[in-house]
XYZ file of N, CA, C and O in Angstrom:
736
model
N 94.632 218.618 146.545
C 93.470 218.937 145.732
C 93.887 219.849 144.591
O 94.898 220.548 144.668
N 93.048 219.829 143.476
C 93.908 220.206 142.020
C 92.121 221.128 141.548
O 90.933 220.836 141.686
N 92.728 222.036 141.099
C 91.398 223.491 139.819
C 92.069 223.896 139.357
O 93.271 224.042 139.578
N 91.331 224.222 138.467
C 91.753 224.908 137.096
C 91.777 226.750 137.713
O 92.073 227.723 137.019
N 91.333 226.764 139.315
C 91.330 228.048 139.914
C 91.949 227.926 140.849
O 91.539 228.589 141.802
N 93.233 227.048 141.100
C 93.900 226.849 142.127
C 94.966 227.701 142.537
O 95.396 228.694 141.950
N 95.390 227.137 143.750
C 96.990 227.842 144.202
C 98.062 227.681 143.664
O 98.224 227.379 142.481
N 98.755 227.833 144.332
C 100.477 227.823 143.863
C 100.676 226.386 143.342
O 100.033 225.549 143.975
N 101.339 225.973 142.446
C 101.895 224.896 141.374
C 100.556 223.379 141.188
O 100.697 222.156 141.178
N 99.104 224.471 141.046
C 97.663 223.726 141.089
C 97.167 223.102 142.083
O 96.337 222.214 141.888
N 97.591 223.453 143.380
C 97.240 222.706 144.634
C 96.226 223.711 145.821
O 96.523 224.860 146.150
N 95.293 223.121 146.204
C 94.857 223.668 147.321
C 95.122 222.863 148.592
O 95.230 221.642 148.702
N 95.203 223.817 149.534
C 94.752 222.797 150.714
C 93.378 223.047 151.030
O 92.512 223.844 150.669
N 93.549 221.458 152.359
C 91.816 221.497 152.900
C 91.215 223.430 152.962
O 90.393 223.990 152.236
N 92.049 224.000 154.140
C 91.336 225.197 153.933
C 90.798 226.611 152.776
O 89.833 227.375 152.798
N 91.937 226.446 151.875
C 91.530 226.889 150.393
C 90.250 226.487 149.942
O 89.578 227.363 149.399
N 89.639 225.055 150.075
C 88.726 224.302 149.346
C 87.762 224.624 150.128
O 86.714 224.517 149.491
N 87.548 225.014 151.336
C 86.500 225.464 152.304
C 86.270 227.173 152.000
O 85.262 227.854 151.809
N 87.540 227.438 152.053
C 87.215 229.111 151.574
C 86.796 229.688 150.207
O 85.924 230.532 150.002
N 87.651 229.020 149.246
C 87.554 229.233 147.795
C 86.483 228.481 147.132
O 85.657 229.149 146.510
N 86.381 227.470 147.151
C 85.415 226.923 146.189
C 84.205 227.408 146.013
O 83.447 227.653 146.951
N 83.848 227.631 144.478
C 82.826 228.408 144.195
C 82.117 227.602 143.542
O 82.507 226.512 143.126
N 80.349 228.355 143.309
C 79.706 227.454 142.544
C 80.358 227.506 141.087
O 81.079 228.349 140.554
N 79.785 226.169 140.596
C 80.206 225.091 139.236
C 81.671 224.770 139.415
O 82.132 224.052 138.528
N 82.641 225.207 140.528
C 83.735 224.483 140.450
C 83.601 223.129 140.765
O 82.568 222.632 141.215
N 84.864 222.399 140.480
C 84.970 221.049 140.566
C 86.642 221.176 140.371
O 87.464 221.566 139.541
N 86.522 220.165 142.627
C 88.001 220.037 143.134
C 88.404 219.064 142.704
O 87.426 218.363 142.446
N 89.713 218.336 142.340
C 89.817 217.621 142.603
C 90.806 216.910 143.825
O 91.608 217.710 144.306
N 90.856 215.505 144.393
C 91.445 215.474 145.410
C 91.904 213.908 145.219
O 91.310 212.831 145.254
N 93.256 214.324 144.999
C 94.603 213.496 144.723
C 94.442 212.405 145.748
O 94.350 212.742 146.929
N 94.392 210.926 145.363
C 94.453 209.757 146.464
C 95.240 209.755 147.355
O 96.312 209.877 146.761
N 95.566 209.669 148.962
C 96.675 209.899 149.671
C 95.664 210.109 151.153
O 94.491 210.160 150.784
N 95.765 210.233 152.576
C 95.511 210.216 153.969
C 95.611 211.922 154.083
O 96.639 212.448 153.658
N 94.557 212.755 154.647
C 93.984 213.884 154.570
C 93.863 214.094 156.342
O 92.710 213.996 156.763
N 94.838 214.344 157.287
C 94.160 214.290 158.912
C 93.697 215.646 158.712
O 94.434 216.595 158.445
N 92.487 215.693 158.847
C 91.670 216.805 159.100
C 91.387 217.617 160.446
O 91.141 218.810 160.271
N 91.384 217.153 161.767
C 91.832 217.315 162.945
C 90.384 217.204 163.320
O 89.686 216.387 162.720
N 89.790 218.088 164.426
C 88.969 217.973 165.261
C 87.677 218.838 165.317
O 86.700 218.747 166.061
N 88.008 219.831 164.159
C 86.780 221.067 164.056
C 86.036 220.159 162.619
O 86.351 219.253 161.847
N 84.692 221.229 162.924
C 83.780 221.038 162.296
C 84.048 221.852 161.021
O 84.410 223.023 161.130
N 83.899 221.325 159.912
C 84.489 221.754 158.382
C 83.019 222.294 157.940
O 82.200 221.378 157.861
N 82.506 223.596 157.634
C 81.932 224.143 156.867
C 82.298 224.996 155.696
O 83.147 225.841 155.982
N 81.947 225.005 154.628
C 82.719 226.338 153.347
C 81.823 226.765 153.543
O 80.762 226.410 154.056
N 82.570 228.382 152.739
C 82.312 229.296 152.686
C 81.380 229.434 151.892
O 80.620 230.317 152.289
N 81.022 228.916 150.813
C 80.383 229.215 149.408
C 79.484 228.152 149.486
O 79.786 227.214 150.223
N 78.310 228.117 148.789
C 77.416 227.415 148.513
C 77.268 226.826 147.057
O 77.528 227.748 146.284
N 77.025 225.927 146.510
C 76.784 225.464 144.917
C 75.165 226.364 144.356
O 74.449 227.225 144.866
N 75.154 225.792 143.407
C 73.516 226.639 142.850
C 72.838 225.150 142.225
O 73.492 224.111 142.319
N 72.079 225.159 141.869
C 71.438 223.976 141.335
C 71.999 223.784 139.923
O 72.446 222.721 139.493
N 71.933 224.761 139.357
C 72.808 224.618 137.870
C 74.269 224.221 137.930
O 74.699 223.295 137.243
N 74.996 224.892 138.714
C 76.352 224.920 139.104
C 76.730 224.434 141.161
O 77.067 225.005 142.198
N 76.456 223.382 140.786
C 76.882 222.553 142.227
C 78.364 222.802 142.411
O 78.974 223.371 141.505
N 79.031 222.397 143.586
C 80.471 222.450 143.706
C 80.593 221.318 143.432
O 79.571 220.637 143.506
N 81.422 220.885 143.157
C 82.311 219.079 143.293
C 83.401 218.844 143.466
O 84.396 219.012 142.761
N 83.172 218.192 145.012
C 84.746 217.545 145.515
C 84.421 216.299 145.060
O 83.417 215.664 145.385
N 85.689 215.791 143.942
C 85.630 214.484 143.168
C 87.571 214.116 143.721
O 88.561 214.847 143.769
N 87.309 212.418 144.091
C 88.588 212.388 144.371
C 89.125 211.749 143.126
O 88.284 211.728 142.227
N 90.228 211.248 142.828
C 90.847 210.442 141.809
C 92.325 209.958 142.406
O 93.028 210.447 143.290
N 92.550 208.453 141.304
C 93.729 207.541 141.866
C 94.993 208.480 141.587
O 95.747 209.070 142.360
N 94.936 208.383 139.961
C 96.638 208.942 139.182
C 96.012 209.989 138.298
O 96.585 211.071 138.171
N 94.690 209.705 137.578
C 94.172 210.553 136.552
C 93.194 211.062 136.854
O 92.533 210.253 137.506
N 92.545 212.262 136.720
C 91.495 213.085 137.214
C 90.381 212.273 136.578
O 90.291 212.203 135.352
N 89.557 211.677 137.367
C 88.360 210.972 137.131
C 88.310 209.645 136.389
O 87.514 209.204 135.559
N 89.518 209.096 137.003
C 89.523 207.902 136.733
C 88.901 206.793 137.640
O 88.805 205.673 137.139
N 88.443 206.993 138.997
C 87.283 206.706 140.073
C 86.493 206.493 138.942
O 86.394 205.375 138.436
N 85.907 207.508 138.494
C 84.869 207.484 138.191
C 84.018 206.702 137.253
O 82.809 206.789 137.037
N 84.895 205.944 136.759
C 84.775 204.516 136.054
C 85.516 203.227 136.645
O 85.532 202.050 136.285
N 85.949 203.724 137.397
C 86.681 202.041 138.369
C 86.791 202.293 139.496
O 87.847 202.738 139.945
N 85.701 202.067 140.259
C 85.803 201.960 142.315
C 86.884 201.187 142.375
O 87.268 201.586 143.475
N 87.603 200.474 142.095
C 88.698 199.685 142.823
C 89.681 200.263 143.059
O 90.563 199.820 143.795
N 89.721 201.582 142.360
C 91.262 202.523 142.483
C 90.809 203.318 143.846
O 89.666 203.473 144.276
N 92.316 203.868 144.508
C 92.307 204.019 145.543
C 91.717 205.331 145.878
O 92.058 206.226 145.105
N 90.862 205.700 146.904
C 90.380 206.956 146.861
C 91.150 207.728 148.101
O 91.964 207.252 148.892
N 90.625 209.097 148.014
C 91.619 209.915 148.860
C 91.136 209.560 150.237
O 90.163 208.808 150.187
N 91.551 209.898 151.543
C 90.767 209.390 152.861
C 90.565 210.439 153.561
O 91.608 210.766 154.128
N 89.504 211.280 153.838
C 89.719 212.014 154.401
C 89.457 212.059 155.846
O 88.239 212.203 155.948
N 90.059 212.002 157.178
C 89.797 211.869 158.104
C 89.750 213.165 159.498
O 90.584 213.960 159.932
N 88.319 212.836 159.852
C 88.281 214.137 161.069
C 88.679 212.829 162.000
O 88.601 211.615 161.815
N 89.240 213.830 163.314
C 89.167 213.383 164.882
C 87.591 213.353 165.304
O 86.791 212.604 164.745
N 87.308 214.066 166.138
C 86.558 214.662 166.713
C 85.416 215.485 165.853
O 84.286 215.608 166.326
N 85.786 216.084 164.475
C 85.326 216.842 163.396
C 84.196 216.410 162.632
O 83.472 215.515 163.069
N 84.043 216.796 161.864
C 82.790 216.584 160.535
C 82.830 217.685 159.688
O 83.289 218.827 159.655
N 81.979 216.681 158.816
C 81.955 218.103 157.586
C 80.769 218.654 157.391
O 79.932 217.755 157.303
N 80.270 219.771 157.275
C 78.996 220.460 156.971
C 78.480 221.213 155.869
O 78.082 222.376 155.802
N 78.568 220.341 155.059
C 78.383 221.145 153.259
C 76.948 222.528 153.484
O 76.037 222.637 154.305
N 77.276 223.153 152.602
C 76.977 224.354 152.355
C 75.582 223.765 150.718
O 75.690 222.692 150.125
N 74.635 224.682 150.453
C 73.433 223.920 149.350
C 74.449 223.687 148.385
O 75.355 224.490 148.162
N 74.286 222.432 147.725
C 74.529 222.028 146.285
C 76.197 221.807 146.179
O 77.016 222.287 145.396
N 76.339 220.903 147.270
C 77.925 220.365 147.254
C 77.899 219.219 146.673
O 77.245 218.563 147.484
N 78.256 218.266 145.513
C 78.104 217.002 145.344
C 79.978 216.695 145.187
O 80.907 217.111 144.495
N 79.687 215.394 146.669
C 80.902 214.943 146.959
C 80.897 213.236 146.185
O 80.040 212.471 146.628
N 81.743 212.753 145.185
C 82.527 211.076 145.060
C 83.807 210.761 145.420
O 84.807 211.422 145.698
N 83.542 209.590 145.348
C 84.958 208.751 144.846
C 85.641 209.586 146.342
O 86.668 210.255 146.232
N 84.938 209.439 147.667
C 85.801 209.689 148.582
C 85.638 208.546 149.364
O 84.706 207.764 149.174
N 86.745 208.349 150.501
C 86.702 208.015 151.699
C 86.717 209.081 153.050
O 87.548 209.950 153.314
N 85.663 208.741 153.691
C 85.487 209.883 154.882
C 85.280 209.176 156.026
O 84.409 208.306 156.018
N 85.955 209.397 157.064
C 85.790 208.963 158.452
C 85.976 209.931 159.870
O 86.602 210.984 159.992
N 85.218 209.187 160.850
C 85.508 210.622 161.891
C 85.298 209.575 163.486
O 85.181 208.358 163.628
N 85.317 210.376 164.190
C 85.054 209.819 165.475
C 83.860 211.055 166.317
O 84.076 211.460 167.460
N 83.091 211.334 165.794
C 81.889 213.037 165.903
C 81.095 211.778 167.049
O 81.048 210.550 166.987
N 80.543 212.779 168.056
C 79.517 212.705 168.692
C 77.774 212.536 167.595
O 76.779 211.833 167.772
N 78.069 213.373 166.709
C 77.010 213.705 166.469
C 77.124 213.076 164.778
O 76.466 212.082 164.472
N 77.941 213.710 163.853
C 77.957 212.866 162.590
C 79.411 213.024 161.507
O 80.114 214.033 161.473
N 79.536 212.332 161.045
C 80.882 212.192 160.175
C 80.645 213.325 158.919
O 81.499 214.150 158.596
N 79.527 213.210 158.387
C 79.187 214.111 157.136
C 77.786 214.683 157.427
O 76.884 214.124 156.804
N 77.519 215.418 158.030
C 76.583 216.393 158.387
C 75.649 217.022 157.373
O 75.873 218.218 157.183
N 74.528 216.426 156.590
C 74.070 217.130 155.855
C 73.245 218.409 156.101
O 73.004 219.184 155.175
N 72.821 218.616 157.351
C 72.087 219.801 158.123
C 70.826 219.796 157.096
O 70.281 218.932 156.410
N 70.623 221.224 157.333
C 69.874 221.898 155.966
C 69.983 222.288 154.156
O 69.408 222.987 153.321
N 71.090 221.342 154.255
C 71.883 222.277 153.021
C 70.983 221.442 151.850
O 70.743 220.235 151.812
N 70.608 222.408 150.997
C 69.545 221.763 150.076
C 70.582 221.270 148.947
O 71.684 221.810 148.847
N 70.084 219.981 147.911
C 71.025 219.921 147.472
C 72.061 218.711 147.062
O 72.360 218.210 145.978
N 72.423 218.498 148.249
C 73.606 217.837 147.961
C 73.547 216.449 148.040
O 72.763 215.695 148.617
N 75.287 216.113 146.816
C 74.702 214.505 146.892
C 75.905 214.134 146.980
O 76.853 214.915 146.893
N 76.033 212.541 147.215
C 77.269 211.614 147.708
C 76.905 210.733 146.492
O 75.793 210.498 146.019
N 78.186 210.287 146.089
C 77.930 209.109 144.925
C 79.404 208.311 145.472
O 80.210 208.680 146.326
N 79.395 207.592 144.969
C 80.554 206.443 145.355
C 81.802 206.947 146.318
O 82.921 207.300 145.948
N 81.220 206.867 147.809
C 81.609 207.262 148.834
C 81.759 206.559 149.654
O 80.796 205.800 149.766
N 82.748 206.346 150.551
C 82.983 205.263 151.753
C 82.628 206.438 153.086
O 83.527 207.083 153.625
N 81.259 206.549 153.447
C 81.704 206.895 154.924
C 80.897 206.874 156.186
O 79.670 206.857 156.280
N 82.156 206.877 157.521
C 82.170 205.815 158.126
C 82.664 206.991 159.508
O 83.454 207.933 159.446
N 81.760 206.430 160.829
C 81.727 207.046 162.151
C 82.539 205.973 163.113
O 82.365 204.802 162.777
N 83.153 206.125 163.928
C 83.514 205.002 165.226
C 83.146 205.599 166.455
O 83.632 205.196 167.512
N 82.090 206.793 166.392
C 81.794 206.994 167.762
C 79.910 206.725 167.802
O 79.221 206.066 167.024
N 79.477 207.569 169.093
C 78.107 207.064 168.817
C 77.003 207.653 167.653
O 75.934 207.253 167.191
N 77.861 208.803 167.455
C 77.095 209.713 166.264
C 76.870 208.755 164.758
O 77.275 207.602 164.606
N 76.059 209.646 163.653
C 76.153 208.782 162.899
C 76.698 209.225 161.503
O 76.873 210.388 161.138
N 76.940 208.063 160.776
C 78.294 208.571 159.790
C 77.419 209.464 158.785
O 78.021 210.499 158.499
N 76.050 209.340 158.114
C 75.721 210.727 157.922
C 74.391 211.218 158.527
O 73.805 210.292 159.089
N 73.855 212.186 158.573
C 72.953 212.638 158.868
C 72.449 213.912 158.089
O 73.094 214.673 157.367
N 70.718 213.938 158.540
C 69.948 215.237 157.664
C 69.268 215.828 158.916
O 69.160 215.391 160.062
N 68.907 216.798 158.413
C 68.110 217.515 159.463
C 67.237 218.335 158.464
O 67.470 218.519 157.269
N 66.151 218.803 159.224
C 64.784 219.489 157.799
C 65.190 220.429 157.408
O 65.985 221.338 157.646
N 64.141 219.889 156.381
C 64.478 221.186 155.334
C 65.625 221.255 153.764
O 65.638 221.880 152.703
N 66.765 219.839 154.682
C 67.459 219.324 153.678
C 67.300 218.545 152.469
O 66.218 217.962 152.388
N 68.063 218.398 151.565
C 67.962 217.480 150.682
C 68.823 216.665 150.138
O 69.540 217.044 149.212
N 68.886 215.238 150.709
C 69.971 214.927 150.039
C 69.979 213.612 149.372
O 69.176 212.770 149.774
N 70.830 213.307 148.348
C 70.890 212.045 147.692
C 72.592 211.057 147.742
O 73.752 211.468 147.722
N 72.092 209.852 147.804
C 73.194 209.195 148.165
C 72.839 208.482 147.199
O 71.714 208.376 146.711
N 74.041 207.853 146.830
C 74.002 206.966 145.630
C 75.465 205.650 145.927
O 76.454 205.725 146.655
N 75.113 204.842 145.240
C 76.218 203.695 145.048
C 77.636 203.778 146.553
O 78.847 203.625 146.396
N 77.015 204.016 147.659
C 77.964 204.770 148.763
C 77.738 203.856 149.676
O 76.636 203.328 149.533
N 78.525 203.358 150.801
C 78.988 202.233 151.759
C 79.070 203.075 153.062
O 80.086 203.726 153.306
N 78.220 203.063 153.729
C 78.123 203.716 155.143
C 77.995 202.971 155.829
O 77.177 202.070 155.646
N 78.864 203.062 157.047
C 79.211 202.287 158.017
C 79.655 202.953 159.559
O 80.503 203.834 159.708
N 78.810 202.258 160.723
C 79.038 202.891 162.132
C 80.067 201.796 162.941
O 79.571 200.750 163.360
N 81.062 201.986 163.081
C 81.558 200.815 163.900
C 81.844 200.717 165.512
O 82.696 200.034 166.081
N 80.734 201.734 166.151
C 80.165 201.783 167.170
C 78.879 201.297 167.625
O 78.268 200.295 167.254
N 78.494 202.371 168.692
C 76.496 201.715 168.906
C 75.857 203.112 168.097
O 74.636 203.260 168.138
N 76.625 204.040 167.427
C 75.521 204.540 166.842
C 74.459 204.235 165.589
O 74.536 203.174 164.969
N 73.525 205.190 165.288
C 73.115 205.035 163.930
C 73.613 205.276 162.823
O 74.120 206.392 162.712
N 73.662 204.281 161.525
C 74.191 205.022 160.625
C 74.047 205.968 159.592
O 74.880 206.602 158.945
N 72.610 205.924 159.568
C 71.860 207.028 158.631
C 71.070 207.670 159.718
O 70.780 206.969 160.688
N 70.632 209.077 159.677
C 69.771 209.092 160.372
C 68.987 209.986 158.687
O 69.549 210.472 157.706
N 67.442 209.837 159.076
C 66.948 210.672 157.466
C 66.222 211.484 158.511
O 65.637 210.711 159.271
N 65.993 213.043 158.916
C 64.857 213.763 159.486
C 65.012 214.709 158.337
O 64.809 215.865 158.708
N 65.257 214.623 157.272
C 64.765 215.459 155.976
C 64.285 214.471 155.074
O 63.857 213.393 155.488
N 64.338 214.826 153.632
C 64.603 214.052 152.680
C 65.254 213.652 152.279
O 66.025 214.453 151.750
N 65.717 211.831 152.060
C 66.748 211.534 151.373
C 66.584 210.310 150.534
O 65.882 209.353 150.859
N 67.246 210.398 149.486
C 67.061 209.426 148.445
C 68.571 208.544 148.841
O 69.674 208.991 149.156
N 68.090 207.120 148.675
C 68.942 206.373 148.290
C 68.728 205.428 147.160
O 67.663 205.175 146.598
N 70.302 204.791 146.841
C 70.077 203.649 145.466
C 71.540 203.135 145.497
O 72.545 203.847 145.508
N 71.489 201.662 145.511
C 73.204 200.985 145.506
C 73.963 201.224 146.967
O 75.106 200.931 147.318
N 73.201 201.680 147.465
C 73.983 201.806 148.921
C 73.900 200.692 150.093
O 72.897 200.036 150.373
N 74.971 200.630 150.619
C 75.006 199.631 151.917
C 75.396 200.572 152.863
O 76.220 201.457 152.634
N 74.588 200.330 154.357
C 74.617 200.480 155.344
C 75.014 199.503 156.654
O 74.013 198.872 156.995
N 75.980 199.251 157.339
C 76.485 198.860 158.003
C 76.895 198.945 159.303
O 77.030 200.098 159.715
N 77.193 197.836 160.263
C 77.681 198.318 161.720
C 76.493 199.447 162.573
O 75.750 200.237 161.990
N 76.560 199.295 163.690
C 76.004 200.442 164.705
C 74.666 199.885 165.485
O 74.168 198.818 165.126
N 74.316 200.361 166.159
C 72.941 199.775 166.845
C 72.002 199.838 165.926
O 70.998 199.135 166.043
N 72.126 200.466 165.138
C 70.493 200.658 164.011
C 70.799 201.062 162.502
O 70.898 202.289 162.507
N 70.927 200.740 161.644
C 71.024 200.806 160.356
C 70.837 202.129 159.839
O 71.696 202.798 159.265
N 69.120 202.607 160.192
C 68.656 203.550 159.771
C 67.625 203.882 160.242
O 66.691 203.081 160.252
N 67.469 205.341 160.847
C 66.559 205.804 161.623
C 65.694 206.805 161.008
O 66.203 207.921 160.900
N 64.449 206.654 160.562
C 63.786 207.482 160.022
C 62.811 208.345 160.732
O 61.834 207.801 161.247
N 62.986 209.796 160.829
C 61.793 210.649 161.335
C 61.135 211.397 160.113
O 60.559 212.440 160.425
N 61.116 211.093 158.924
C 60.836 211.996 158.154
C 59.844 211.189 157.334
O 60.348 210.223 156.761
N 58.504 211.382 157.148
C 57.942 210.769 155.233
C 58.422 210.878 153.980
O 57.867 210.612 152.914
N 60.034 211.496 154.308
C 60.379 212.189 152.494
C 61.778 210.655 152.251
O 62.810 210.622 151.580
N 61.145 209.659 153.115
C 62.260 208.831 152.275
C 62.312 208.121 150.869
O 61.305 207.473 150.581
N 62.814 208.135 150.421
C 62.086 207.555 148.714
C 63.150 207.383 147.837
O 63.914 208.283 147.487
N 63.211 205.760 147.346
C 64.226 205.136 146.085
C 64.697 206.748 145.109
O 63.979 207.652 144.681
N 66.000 206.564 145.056
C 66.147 207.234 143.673
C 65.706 206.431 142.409
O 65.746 205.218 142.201
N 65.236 207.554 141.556
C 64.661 206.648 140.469
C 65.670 207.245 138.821
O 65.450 206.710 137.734
């Protein structure tokens, strides 16, 4: 992962990017296999609505995703783990996978945050993302997929979708919430 507030010769690792990243930064994260291990990934810092964080991945050139999905994105993979963004994280141009009981990308409460051209994807019964109240989140142009019996969305907050496919698992998408609604 590469900032303009980075470590030694512009590189962070995973745990730098959990500790350091501040609001309006924007990581970036070099294409390549990321084993993340088995804990649950929360940062330290939160985004602001003006100044979100952004983990953006890229192939060779910093934001070159971002005009061509076909280039390769970074992968980031938990065991057992997940990730638990903190308000106003907006994550692209990743690949994320896990094997969680409970969910691959954990949106909890964190107000906020959004996924845009994202691959991600659970193989256990949990589901690859999830909300819980109070949250807010938006998904966009993103490919979620359970390749177990779980669910793959679950919405018990608010969440917007648009361009997204949902895939694999006993149930597509499980809604407890009235705040589901097209991005417009």
């Amino acid at each position: 992962t590469t900032n303009a507030n980075s470590g030694v010769n512009g590189a962070w690792t995973w745990a730098q990017v959990l500790s350091t990243a501040a609001a309006g930064q924007r990581v970036n994260a070099l294409k390549g296999s990321y084993s993340l291990g088995n804990g649950n990934d929360t940062p330290t810092n939160a985004g602001t609505a003006i100044a979100p964080i952004w983990l953006r991945g890229f192939d060779t050139t910093i934001g070159d995703i971002d005009t061509d999905n076909t280039l390769t994105k970074p992968s980031l993979a938990w065991g057992t783990g997940r990730f638990i963004p903190k308000n106003y994280w907006l994550l692209s141009n990743l690949d994320m996978s896990g094997a969680n009981t409970n969910a691959t990308f954990d949106a909890g409460a964190a107000l906020g945050s959004r996924v845009d051209r994202c691959r991600i994807a659970n193989s256990s019964t949990g589901y690859a993302v999830d909300t819980f109240a109070g949250g807010d989140l938006a998904i966009t142009r993103s490919w979620l997929n359970n390749t177990s019996t779980g669910t793959v969305l679950r919405a018990r907050a608010p969440v917007r979708l648009a361009g997204c496919t949902l895939k694999g698992g006993s149930t597509g998408l499980s809604i407890t919430t009235t705040s589901l609604v097209p991005v417009t």
